Coordinates of C-alpha atoms in Angstrom, one line a residue:
Chain U
X1 CA 107.3 105.1 76.4
X2 CA 107.3 102.0 78.4
X3 CA 103.9 100.3 78.8
X4 CA 103.2 97.4 81.2
X5 CA 100.0 95.4 80.8
X6 CA 98.7 92.7 83.1
X7 CA 96.0 90.2 82.5
X8 CA 93.6 89.3 83.8
X9 CA 92.7 92.4 85.8
X10 CA 90.2 90.5 87.9
X11 CA 90.6 86.9 89.0
X12 CA 88.2 84.9 91.1
X13 CA 89.6 81.6 92.1
X14 CA 88.5 78.7 94.2
X15 CA 90.7 77.5 97.0
X16 CA 92.9 74.7 95.8
X17 CA 93.0 75.8 92.2
X18 CA 96.0 76.9 90.1
X19 CA 96.2 80.0 87.9
X20 CA 98.6 82.4 86.2
X21 CA 98.8 86.1 86.0
X22 CA 100.6 87.5 82.9
X23 CA 102.6 90.7 82.6
X24 CA 103.7 92.1 79.3
X25 CA 105.9 95.1 78.8
X26 CA 106.8 97.1 75.7
X27 CA 110.5 97.8 75.8
X28 CA 113.6 96.1 76.8
X29 CA 114.2 95.6 80.5
X30 CA 115.9 93.1 82.6
X31 CA 114.5 94.2 86.0
X32 CA 111.0 93.1 86.8
X33 CA 109.3 93.2 90.1
X34 CA 106.1 91.7 91.6
X35 CA 104.4 93.4 94.5
X36 CA 101.4 92.6 96.6
X37 CA 99.0 95.1 98.0
X38 CA 96.3 94.5 100.6
X39 CA 93.3 96.9 100.7
X40 CA 94.4 100.2 102.2
X41 CA 98.0 99.1 102.6
X42 CA 101.3 99.7 101.0
X43 CA 103.1 97.6 98.4
X44 CA 104.9 94.5 99.7
X45 CA 107.8 93.2 97.5
X46 CA 107.3 89.6 96.4
X47 CA 109.9 89.0 93.8
X48 CA 112.7 90.7 91.9
X49 CA 113.6 89.1 88.6
X50 CA 116.9 90.2 87.3
X51 CA 117.7 88.2 84.1
X52 CA 116.2 86.2 81.3
X53 CA 115.0 82.8 82.5
X54 CA 114.9 83.9 86.1
X55 CA 112.5 81.9 88.2
X56 CA 111.7 82.5 91.9
X57 CA 109.4 80.7 94.2
X58 CA 108.0 81.6 97.6
X59 CA 105.3 79.4 99.1
X60 CA 102.4 79.0 96.6
X61 CA 103.7 81.8 94.3
X62 CA 106.2 81.3 91.5
X63 CA 107.4 84.1 89.2
X64 CA 109.3 83.8 86.0
X65 CA 110.8 86.2 83.4
X66 CA 111.3 85.9 79.7
X67 CA 113.0 89.1 78.5
X68 CA 113.0 88.0 74.8
X69 CA 109.2 87.7 74.9
X70 CA 109.0 90.7 77.3
X71 CA 106.7 88.6 79.5
X72 CA 106.6 87.7 83.2
X73 CA 104.2 85.3 84.8
X74 CA 103.1 84.9 88.4
X75 CA 101.8 81.4 89.0
X76 CA 99.6 80.6 91.9
X77 CA 99.5 77.0 93.1
X78 CA 96.7 75.6 95.2
X79 CA 95.3 79.0 96.1
X80 CA 94.3 79.8 99.7
X81 CA 92.1 82.7 101.0
X82 CA 95.2 84.5 102.4
X83 CA 96.4 85.1 98.9
X84 CA 93.5 87.4 98.2
X85 CA 95.0 90.8 97.3
X86 CA 96.0 93.0 94.4
X87 CA 99.1 91.9 92.5
X88 CA 101.2 94.4 90.5
X89 CA 104.1 93.8 88.2
X90 CA 106.5 96.7 87.6
X91 CA 109.3 97.3 85.2
X92 CA 112.4 99.4 85.6
X93 CA 113.3 101.0 82.3
X94 CA 117.0 101.4 83.1
X95 CA 119.4 104.1 82.2
X96 CA 118.5 107.4 83.9
X97 CA 115.1 106.2 85.1
X98 CA 116.2 106.7 88.7
X99 CA 113.6 105.6 91.2
X100 CA 111.0 105.1 88.5
X101 CA 109.1 101.8 88.1
X102 CA 106.3 101.6 85.5
X103 CA 103.5 99.5 87.0
X104 CA 100.9 97.3 85.4
X105 CA 97.2 98.0 86.2
X106 CA 97.2 95.4 88.9
X107 CA 95.3 92.1 89.1
X108 CA 92.7 91.8 91.9
X109 CA 92.7 88.3 93.1
X110 CA 89.9 86.9 95.2
X111 CA 90.1 83.4 96.5
X112 CA 86.8 81.7 97.5
X113 CA 86.3 78.7 99.7
Chain W
X1 CA 115.7 98.0 110.8
X2 CA 113.0 100.5 110.6
X3 CA 111.1 100.7 107.3
X4 CA 110.0 103.7 105.3
X5 CA 107.9 106.0 107.4
X6 CA 105.3 108.4 106.0
X7 CA 103.4 111.0 107.8
X8 CA 100.7 111.8 108.2
X9 CA 98.7 108.6 107.4
X10 CA 95.5 110.5 106.5
X11 CA 94.8 114.1 105.4
X12 CA 91.6 115.9 104.5
X13 CA 92.0 119.2 102.7
X14 CA 89.8 121.6 100.8
X15 CA 90.2 122.6 97.2
X16 CA 92.7 125.4 96.7
X17 CA 94.6 124.6 99.8
X18 CA 98.2 123.2 99.8
X19 CA 99.6 120.2 101.6
X20 CA 102.9 118.8 102.6
X21 CA 103.7 115.1 103.0
X22 CA 106.7 113.7 104.7
X23 CA 108.8 110.6 104.1
X24 CA 111.7 109.2 106.2
X25 CA 113.6 106.6 104.2
X26 CA 115.3 103.4 105.5
X27 CA 118.5 104.2 107.2
X28 CA 121.3 104.3 104.7
X29 CA 119.0 104.8 101.7
X30 CA 119.8 108.0 99.8
X31 CA 117.2 107.8 97.1
X32 CA 113.6 108.7 97.7
X33 CA 110.8 108.3 95.1
X34 CA 107.2 109.4 95.3
X35 CA 104.2 107.8 93.6
X36 CA 100.5 108.6 93.3
X37 CA 98.0 105.8 93.4
X38 CA 94.4 106.4 92.2
X39 CA 91.7 103.9 91.1
X40 CA 91.6 105.4 87.6
X41 CA 95.3 106.0 86.8
X42 CA 96.9 103.3 88.9
X43 CA 100.4 103.9 90.3
X44 CA 102.2 106.8 88.7
X45 CA 105.7 108.1 89.3
X46 CA 106.0 111.6 90.6
X47 CA 109.7 112.3 91.1
X48 CA 112.9 111.0 92.6
X49 CA 115.5 112.6 94.8
X50 CA 119.1 111.6 95.6
X51 CA 121.5 113.7 97.7
X52 CA 119.1 116.6 97.8
X53 CA 118.8 116.7 94.0
X54 CA 115.9 115.8 91.8
X55 CA 117.1 113.4 89.2
X56 CA 113.9 112.2 87.7
X57 CA 110.4 113.6 87.2
X58 CA 107.1 112.2 86.0
X59 CA 104.4 113.8 84.0
X60 CA 102.7 115.9 86.7
X61 CA 101.9 119.6 86.8
X62 CA 104.2 122.1 88.6
X63 CA 101.8 122.1 91.5
X64 CA 103.5 119.0 92.6
X65 CA 106.9 119.6 94.0
X66 CA 109.3 118.0 96.4
X67 CA 112.6 118.3 98.2
X68 CA 115.1 116.3 100.0
X69 CA 117.1 117.2 103.1
X70 CA 120.7 116.3 103.9
X71 CA 119.5 113.4 106.1
X72 CA 117.7 112.0 103.1
X73 CA 114.3 112.7 104.5
X74 CA 111.9 114.0 101.8
X75 CA 108.8 116.1 101.6
X76 CA 106.3 116.4 98.8
X77 CA 104.1 119.5 98.4
X78 CA 101.0 119.9 96.4
X79 CA 99.7 123.5 96.0
X80 CA 96.2 124.7 94.9
X81 CA 94.7 121.3 95.5
X82 CA 92.1 119.9 93.1
X83 CA 89.5 117.2 93.7
X84 CA 91.5 114.9 91.4
X85 CA 94.5 115.1 93.7
X86 CA 92.7 112.8 96.1
X87 CA 94.9 109.7 96.2
X88 CA 97.2 107.5 98.1
X89 CA 100.7 108.9 98.0
X90 CA 103.4 106.4 98.4
X91 CA 107.0 107.1 99.1
X92 CA 109.8 104.5 98.3
X93 CA 113.4 104.5 99.3
X94 CA 116.4 102.7 97.9
X95 CA 120.1 102.7 98.3
X96 CA 120.9 104.3 95.0
X97 CA 117.7 104.6 92.9
X98 CA 119.1 102.7 90.0
X99 CA 118.3 99.3 88.6
X100 CA 120.3 97.4 91.2
X101 CA 118.4 99.1 94.1
X102 CA 115.0 97.6 94.9
X103 CA 112.4 100.1 96.1
X104 CA 111.0 99.7 99.6
X105 CA 107.6 101.4 100.0
X106 CA 106.1 103.2 103.0
X107 CA 102.5 102.8 104.2
X108 CA 101.4 105.9 102.3
X109 CA 99.5 109.0 103.0
X110 CA 95.8 109.0 102.1
X111 CA 94.9 112.5 100.9
X112 CA 91.2 113.4 100.4
X113 CA 90.4 116.7 98.8
X114 CA 86.9 118.1 99.3

């Protein structure tokens, strides 16, 4: 069974600082997604990583994928308050796993002034 | 292009009752998936429908069921509600449901069982 683990689960950052969220998964996959969720809201797609070595950047967020290590990272550069949210990584197991993403536990990010 | 629409946004039900949630996918999307989100268990996959057929199912009891109509709209039903069914239920649509079809999530239905 595919397992996805994120760390840390809670992250309190000061504005202007850098940090990385890690996402490990247990079986082979070459489709990894990062989502953002604000309190009481739905999931907003941030990145889709499709192959080994994939790197995508949007604003202060950069995501990468290492399929051999079964590891994805979400790097936050010079954090600002607006980035406060819960971040999820999710893995598609492939094959006949139609419509099924396995999610990590989520990382609750709080950015302080 | 309209996004995934879920109705209602909020529901309050009593234990033992049943409930039906609705999801309208993005136009042109034929795959609809349902997820349950709770603080304790996180995001868990319920089932997926494509062309009115259930193709995939998660580990939930038979009280959770769904269906899809010819226009790709989907409904999810929970019978004999339990307190533990209180959750945010998210619907996601995609073109084909496979690995090349990113999921687009709706705003969810918040179900409270008392």
